[in-house]
Coordinates of C-alpha atoms in Angstrom, one line a residue:
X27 CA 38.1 48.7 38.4
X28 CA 39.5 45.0 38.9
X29 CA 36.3 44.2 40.9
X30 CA 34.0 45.6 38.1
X31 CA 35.5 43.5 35.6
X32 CA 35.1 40.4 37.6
X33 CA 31.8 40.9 38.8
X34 CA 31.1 41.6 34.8
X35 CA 32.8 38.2 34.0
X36 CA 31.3 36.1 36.8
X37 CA 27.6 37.5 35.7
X38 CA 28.7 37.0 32.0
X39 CA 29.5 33.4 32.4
X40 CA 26.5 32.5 34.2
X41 CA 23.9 34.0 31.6
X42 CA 26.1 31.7 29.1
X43 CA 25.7 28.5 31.3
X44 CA 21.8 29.3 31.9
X45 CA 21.1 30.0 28.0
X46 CA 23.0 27.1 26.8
X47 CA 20.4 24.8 29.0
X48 CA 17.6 26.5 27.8
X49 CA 15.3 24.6 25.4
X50 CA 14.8 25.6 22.1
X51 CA 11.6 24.8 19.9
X52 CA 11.9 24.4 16.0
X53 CA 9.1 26.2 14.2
X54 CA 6.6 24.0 12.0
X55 CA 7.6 26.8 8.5
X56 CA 11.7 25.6 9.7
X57 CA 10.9 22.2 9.4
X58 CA 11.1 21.8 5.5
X59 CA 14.6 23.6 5.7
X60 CA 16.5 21.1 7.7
X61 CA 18.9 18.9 5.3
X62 CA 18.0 15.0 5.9
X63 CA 21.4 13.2 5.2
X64 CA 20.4 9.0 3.3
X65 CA 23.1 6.7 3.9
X66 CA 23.7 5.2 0.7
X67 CA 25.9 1.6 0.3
X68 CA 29.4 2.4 -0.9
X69 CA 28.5 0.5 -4.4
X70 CA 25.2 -1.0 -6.0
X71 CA 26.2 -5.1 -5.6
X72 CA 23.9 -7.0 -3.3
X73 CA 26.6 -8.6 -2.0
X74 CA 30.3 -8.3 -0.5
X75 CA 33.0 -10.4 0.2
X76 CA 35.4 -10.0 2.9
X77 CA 38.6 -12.2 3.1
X78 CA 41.3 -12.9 5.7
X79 CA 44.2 -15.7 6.6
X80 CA 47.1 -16.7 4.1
X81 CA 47.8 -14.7 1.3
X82 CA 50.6 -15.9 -0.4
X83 CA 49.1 -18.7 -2.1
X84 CA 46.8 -15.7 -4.0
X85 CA 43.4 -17.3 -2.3
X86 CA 42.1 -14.1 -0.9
X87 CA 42.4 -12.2 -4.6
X88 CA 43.4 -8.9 -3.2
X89 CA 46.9 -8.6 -4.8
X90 CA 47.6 -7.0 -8.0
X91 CA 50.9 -7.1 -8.2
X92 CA 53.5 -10.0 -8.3
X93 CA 56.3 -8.1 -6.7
X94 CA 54.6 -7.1 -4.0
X95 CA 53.3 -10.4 -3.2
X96 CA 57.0 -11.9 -3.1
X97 CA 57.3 -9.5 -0.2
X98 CA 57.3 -10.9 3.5
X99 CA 55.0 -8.6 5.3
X100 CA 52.2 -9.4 3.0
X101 CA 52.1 -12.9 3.5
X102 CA 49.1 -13.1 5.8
X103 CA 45.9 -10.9 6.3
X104 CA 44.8 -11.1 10.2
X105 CA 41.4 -9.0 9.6
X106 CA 38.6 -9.3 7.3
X107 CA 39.9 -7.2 4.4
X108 CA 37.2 -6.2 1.8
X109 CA 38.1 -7.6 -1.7
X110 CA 38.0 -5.0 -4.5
X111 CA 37.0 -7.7 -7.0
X112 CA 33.7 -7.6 -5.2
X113 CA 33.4 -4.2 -5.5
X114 CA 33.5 -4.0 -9.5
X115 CA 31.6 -7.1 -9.5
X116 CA 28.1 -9.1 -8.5
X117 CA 29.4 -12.0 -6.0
X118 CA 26.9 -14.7 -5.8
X119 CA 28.6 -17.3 -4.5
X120 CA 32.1 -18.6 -2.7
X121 CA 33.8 -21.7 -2.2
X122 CA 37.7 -21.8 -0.3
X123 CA 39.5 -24.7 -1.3
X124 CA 43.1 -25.6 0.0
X125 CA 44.6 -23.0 -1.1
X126 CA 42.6 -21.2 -4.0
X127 CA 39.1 -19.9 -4.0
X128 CA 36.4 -19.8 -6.6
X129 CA 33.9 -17.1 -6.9
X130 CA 30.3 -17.7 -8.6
X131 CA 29.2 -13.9 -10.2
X132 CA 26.7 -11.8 -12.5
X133 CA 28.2 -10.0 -15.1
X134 CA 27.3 -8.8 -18.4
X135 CA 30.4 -10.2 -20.4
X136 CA 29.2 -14.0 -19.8
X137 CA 31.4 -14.8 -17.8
X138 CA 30.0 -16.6 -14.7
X139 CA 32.5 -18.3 -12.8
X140 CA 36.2 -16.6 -11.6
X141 CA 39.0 -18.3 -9.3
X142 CA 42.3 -17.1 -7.5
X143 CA 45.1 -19.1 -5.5
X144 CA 47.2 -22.0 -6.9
X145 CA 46.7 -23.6 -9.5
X146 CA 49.4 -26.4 -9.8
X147 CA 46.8 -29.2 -10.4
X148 CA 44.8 -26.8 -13.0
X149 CA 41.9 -26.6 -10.4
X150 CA 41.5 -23.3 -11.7
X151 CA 41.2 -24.1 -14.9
X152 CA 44.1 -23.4 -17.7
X153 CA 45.6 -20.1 -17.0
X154 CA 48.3 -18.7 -19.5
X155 CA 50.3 -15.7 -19.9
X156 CA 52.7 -14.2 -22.1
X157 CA 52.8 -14.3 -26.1
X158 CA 50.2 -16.5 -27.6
X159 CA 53.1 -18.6 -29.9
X160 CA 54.7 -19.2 -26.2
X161 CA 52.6 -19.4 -23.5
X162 CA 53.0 -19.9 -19.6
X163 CA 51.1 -21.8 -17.7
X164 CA 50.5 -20.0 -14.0
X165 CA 50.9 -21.8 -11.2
X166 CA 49.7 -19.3 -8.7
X167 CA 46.6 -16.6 -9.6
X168 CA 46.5 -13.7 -7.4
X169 CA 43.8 -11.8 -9.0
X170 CA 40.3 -13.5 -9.8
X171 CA 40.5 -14.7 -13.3
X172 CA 37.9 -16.1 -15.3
X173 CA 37.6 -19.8 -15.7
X174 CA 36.4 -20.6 -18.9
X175 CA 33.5 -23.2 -18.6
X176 CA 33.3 -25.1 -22.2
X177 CA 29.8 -24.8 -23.5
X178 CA 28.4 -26.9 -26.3
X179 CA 25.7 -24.8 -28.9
X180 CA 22.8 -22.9 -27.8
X181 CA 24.1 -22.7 -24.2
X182 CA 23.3 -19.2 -23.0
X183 CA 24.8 -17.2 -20.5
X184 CA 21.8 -18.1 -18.0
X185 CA 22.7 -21.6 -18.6
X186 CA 25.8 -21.1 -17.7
X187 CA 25.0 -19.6 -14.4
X188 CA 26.9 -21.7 -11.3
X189 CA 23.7 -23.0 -9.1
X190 CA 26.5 -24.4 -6.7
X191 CA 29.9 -25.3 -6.4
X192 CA 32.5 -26.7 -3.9
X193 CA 36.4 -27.1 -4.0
X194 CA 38.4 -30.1 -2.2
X195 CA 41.8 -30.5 -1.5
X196 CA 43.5 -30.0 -4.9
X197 CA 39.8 -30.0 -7.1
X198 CA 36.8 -28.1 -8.1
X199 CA 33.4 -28.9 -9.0
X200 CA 30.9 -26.5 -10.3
X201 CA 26.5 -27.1 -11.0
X202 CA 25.4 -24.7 -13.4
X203 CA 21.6 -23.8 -14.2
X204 CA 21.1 -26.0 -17.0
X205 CA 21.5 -28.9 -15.0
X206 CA 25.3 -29.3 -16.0
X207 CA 28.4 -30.5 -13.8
X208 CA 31.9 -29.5 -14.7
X209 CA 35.0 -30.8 -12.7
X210 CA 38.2 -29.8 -13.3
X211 CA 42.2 -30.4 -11.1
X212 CA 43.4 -33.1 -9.5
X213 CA 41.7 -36.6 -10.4
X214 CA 44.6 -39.2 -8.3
X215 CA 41.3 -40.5 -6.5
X216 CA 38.8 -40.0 -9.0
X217 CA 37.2 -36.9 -7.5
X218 CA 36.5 -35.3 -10.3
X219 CA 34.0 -37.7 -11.7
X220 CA 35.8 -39.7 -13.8
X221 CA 38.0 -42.8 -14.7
X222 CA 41.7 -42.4 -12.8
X223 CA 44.2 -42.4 -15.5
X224 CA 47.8 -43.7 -14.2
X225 CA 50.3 -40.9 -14.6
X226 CA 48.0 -38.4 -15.8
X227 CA 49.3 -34.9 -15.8
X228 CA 47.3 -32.2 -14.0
X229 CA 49.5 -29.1 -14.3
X230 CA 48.6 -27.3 -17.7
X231 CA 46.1 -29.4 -18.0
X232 CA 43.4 -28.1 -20.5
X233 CA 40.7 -30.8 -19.2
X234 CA 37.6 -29.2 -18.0
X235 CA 35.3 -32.8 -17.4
X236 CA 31.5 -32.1 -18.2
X237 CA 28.9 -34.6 -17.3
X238 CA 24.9 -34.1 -17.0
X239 CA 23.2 -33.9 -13.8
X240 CA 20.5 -36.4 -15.3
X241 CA 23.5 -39.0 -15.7
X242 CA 23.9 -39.2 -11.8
X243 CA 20.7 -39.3 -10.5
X244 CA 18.2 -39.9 -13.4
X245 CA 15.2 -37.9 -15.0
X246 CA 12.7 -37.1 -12.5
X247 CA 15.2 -36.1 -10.0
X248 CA 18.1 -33.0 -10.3
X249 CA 21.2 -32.5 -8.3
X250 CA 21.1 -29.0 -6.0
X251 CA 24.3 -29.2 -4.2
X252 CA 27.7 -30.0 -4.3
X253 CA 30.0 -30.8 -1.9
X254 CA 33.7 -31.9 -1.8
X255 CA 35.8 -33.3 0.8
X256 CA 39.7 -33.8 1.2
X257 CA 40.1 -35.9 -2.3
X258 CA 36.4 -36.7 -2.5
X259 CA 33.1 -35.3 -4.3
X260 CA 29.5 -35.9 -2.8
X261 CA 26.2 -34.7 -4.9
X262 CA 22.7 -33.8 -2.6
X263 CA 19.6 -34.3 -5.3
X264 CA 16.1 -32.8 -4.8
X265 CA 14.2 -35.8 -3.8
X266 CA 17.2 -35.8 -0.4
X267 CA 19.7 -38.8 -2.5
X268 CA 23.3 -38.7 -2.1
X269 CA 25.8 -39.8 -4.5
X270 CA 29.6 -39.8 -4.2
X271 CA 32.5 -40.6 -5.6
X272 CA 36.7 -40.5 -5.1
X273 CA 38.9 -41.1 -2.2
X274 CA 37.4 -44.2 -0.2
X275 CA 40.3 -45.3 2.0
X276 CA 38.8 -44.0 5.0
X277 CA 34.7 -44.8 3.7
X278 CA 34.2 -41.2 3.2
X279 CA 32.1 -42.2 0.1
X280 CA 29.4 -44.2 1.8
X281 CA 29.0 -46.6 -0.7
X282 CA 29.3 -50.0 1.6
X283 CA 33.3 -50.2 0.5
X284 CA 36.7 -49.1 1.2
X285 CA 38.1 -48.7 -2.6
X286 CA 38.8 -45.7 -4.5
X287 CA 37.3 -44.9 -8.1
X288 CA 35.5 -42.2 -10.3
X289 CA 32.4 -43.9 -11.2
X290 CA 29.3 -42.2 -9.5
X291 CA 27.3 -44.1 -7.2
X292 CA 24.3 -44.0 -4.3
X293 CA 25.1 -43.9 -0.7
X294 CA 23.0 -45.8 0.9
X295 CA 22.7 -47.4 4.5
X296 CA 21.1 -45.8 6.9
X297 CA 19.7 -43.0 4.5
X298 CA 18.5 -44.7 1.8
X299 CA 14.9 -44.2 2.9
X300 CA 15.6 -40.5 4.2
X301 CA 15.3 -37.3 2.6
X302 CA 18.6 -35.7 3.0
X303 CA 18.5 -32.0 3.0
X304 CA 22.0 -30.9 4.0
X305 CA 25.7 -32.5 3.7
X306 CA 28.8 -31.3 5.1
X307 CA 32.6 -32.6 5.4
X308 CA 36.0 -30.6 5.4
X309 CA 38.1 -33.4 5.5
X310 CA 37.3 -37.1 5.3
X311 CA 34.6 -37.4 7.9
X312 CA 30.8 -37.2 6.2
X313 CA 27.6 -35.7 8.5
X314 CA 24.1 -35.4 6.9
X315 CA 21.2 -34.0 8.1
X316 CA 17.7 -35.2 6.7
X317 CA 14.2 -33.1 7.2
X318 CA 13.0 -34.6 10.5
X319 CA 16.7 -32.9 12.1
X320 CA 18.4 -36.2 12.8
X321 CA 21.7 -37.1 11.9
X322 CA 24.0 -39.4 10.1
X323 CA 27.3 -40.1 9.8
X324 CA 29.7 -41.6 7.9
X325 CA 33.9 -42.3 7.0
X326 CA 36.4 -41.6 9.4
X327 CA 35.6 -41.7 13.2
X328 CA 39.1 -41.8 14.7
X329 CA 38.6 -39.7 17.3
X330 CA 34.6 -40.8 18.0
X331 CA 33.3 -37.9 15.7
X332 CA 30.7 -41.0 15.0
X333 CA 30.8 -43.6 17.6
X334 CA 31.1 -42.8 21.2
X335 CA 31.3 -46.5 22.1
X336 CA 34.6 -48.1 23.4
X337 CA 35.1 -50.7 20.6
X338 CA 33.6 -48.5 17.8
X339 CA 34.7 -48.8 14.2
X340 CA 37.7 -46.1 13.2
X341 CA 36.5 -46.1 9.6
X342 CA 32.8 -46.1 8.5
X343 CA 31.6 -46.9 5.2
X344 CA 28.2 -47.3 5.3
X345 CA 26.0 -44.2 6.5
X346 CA 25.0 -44.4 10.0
X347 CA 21.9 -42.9 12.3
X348 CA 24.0 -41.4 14.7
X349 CA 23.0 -42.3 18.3
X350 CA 25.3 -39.8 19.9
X351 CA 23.2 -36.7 19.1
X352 CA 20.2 -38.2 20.5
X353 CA 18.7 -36.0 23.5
X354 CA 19.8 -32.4 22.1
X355 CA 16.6 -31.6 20.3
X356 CA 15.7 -31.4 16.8
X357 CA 19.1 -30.4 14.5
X358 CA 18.8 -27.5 12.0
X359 CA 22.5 -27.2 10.8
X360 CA 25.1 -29.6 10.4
X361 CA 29.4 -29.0 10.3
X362 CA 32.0 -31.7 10.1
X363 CA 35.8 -31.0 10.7
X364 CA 38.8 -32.6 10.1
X365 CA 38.7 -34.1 13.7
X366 CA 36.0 -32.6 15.2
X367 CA 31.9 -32.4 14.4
X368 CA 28.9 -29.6 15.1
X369 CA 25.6 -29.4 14.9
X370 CA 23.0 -26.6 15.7
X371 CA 19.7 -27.3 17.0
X372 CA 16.3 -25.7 16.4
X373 CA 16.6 -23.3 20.0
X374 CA 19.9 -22.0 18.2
X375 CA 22.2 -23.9 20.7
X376 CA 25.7 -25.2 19.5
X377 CA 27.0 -28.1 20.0
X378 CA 30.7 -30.0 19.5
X379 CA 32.5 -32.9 19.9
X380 CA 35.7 -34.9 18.8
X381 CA 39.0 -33.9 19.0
X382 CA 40.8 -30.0 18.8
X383 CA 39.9 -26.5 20.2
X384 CA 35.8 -27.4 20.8
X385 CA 35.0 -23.8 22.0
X386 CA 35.6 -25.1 25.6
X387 CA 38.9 -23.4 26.8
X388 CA 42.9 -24.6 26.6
X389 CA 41.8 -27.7 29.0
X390 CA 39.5 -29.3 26.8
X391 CA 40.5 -31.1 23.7
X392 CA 38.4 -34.0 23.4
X393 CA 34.8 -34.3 24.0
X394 CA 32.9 -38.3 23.2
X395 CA 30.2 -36.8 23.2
X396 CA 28.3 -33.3 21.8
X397 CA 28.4 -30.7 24.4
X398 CA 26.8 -27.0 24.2
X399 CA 28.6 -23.9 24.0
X400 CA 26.5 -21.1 26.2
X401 CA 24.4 -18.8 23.9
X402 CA 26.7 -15.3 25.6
X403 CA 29.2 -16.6 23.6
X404 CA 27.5 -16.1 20.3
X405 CA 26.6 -12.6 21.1
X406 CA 23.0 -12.8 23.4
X407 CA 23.6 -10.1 26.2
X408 CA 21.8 -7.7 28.0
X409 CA 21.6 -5.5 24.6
X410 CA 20.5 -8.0 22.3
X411 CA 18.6 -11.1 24.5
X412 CA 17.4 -12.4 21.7
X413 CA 20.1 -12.8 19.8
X414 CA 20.9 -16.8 18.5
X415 CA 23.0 -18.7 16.1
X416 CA 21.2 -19.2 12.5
X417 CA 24.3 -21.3 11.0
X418 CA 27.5 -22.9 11.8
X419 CA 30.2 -24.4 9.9
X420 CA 33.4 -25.9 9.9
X421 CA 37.4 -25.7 8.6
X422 CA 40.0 -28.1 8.5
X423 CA 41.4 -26.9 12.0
X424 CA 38.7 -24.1 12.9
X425 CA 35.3 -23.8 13.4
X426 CA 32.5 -20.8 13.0
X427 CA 29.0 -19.4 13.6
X428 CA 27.1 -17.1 12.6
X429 CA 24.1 -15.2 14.2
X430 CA 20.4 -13.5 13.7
X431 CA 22.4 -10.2 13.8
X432 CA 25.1 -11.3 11.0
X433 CA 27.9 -11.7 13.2
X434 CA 30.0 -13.9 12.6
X435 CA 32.4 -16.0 15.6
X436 CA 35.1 -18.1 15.1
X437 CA 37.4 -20.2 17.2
X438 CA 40.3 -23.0 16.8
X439 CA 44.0 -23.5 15.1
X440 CA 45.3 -19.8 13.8
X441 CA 48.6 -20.2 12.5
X442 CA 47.4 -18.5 9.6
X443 CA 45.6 -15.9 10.6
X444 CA 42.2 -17.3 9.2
X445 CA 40.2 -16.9 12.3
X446 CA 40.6 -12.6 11.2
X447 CA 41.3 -11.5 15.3
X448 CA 44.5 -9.6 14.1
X449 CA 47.0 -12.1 15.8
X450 CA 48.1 -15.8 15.2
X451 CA 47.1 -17.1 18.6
X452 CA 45.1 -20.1 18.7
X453 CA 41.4 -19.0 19.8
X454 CA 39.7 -21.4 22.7
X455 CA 36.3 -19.8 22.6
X456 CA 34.1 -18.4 20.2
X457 CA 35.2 -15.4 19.2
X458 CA 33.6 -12.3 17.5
X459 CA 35.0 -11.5 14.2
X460 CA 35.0 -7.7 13.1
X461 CA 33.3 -8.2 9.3
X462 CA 32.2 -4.8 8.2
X463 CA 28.7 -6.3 7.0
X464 CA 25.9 -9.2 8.1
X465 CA 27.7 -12.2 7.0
X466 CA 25.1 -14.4 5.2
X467 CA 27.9 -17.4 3.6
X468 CA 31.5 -18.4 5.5
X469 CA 33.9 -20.5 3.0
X470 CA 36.2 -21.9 5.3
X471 CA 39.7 -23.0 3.5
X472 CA 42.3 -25.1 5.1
X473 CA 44.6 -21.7 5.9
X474 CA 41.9 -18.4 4.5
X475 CA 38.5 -17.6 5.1
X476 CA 36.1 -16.0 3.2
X477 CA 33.2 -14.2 4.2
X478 CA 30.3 -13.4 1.5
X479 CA 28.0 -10.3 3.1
X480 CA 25.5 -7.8 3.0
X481 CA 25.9 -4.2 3.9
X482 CA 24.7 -2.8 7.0
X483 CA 21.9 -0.5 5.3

């Protein structure tokens, strides 16, 4: 009986291992029946933003409680952490500050421009709370919050729509549609446009400066970007002009001097016959990139982010065709540091130089002149040879890239956590970031990064 049963299973099990190879053929009238599952985005917005690095300051927006932000373990977030305010809302734009962030968005309410993070310098705009007969000004904003742009009459809400914006050290300054600058926080230097006022009083402060884009760089030409160094503010017009003003100590404004003052004027130099197209500085050193890809350079070149020659100037205040970058092709993107520079040239190869974690390894610090960092590092492998960077750009202590497939890498100081690899290790090489989305924008701030995206399908 024991042999009949086992002869029964043996047989059993090998008809169920030969049918479960057979192949099976669907029927054209079974075709119509079979369910087709669409992926669908998690929420209408074109865009997301993801966020990362220090947290208790309030930059990255994702805490809704005060309590809970007192607490330790919520100091720092080490991976890219989706920010529900982008979820409830249409993220255009982001700019990281030191400290704070600002967020450009669409809504129907009017409101066009929202900001988290301190605020001891009212770079955010005046924020109260409490009862109206006795208010509280708030130093720290953990949540976005609107930051109420003043309009004059027959402004509409398109006019009021933020073309481009950039924050500094302590300062913020927004372009709007309608051709209108507003600067608000910490004027010392005269960053914020406008005459330096001894003692003046930032925290509270209720001063939102307006100016005209037309005042800076006249009639037939408009301003269509912004950008904002340590203590300094730097304006890119259409026709490729640059105008500056603030913090000059170190020549970061370019205008042929070393003082410091509020009142708008052109770079010149080098560029004044060039059509600048792109501008970039974290700190206090100045690249610009005009349309034939060449580069210039100007303010402070203490560690030859400028100059590789042995007697070079440390301080710059005149822009300069940089000679260093000569022999690597023509340049398509453009990053400075606070020690260290990056460009990106038209075969998507990346290069750095000056002084800090250059993407080389823990042996090399200082680099005179631009060297490139291999194309595996930036994702081209086996299963995507094709695969190149499409932008780079550029933190305090860290840098970034991003590729054709969205990814983003990062690499340099991570005390903070802002480099979003889950630890607070410093990274030597470039380093793929896990961002749930094709990262199109990176705002790099001096401790948090934020990451503006698009979703995968």
């Amino acid at each position: 009986m024991k042999m009949l049963r086992r002869a029964f299973k043996t047989e059993f099990l090998w008809s169920r291992s030969y049918t479960s190879k057979a192949k099976r053929q669907l029927l054209k009238q079974d075709e119509t029946k079979i369910k087709v599952v669409e992926s669908k985005p998690s929420d209408p917005h074109k865009h997301r933003v993801y966020c990362w690095g220090y947290q208790e300051t309030g930059a990255l927006g994702t805490l809704t409680n005060i309590k809970k932000a007192q607490e330790r373990y919520t100091d720092m977030v080490h991976h890219p952490t989706r920010m529900q305010f982008s979820v409830n809302n249409d993220i255009r734009d982001i700019t990281a500050g030191y400290g704070f962030s600002a967020f450009a968005v669409n809504r129907s309410d009017g409101e066009t421009l929202f900001g988290s993070g301190l605020n001891t310098d009212s770079q955010l705009g005046l924020q109260m709370r409490g009862h109206p007969k006795d208010p509280q000004n708030l130093d720290i904003i953990i949540y976005p919050t609107p930051i109420k742009l003043p309009r004059i009459e027959g402004e509409s809400d398109e006019d009021m729509m933020v073309k481009c914006m950039s924050a500094g050290r302590a300062h913020l300054v927004v372009a709007t549609n309608n051709g209108t600058i507003f600067t608000m926080g910490n004027n010392s230097y005269g960053q914020c446009c406008r005459d330096i006022i001894e003692d003046e009083q930032y925290k509270g402060s209720t001063l939102i400066h307006r100016l005209s884009g037309k005042d800076i760089c006249g009639e037939e030409d408009n301003i269509v970007d912004v950008i904002c160094g340590q203590d300094h503010t730097m304006f890119l017009t259409k026709l490729g002009h640059v105008y500056t003003c603030g913090w000059g100590a170190d020549g970061q404004t370019g205008q042929g001097h070393f003082m410091t003052n509020g009142r708008i004027a052109q770079a010149l130099g080098d560029i004044s016959k060039e059509r600048i197209i792109k501008l970039s500085c974290a700190s206090d050193c100045v690249l610009a990139l005009n349309d034939k890809g060449e580069v210039f350079g100007w303010g402070n070149s203490e560690y030859g982010q400028l100059d590789d020659a042995e007697n070079a100037d440390s301080q710059i205040n005149s822009p300069r065709h940089l000679t260093l970058t000569k022999g690597i092709g023509k340049l398509k993107d453009i990053s400075s540091g606070g020690s260290f520079c990056m460009v990106l040239n038209e075969e998507g190869l990346v290069y750095t130089w000056g002084y800090g974690i250059l993407g080389f390894g823990p042996y090399v610090e200082q680099s005179s002149k631009p060297q490139h960092l291999l194309p595996a590092l930036f994702g081209r492998n086996d299963f995507s040879d094709k695969a190149y960077v499409v932008s780079i750009g550029c933190g305090v202590f860290h840098m970034g890239a991003i590729n054709s497939d969205g990814d983003l890498f990062m690499w340099g100081k991570n005390r903070c956590g802002h480099l979003g690899l889950g630890h607070k290790q410093d990274q030597f090489f470039p380093l793929k970031t896990a961002v749930n989305g094709k990262v199109t924008k990176v705002a790099y701030g001096v401790d948090h990064t934020l990451a503006l995206c698009k979703p995968f399908i």
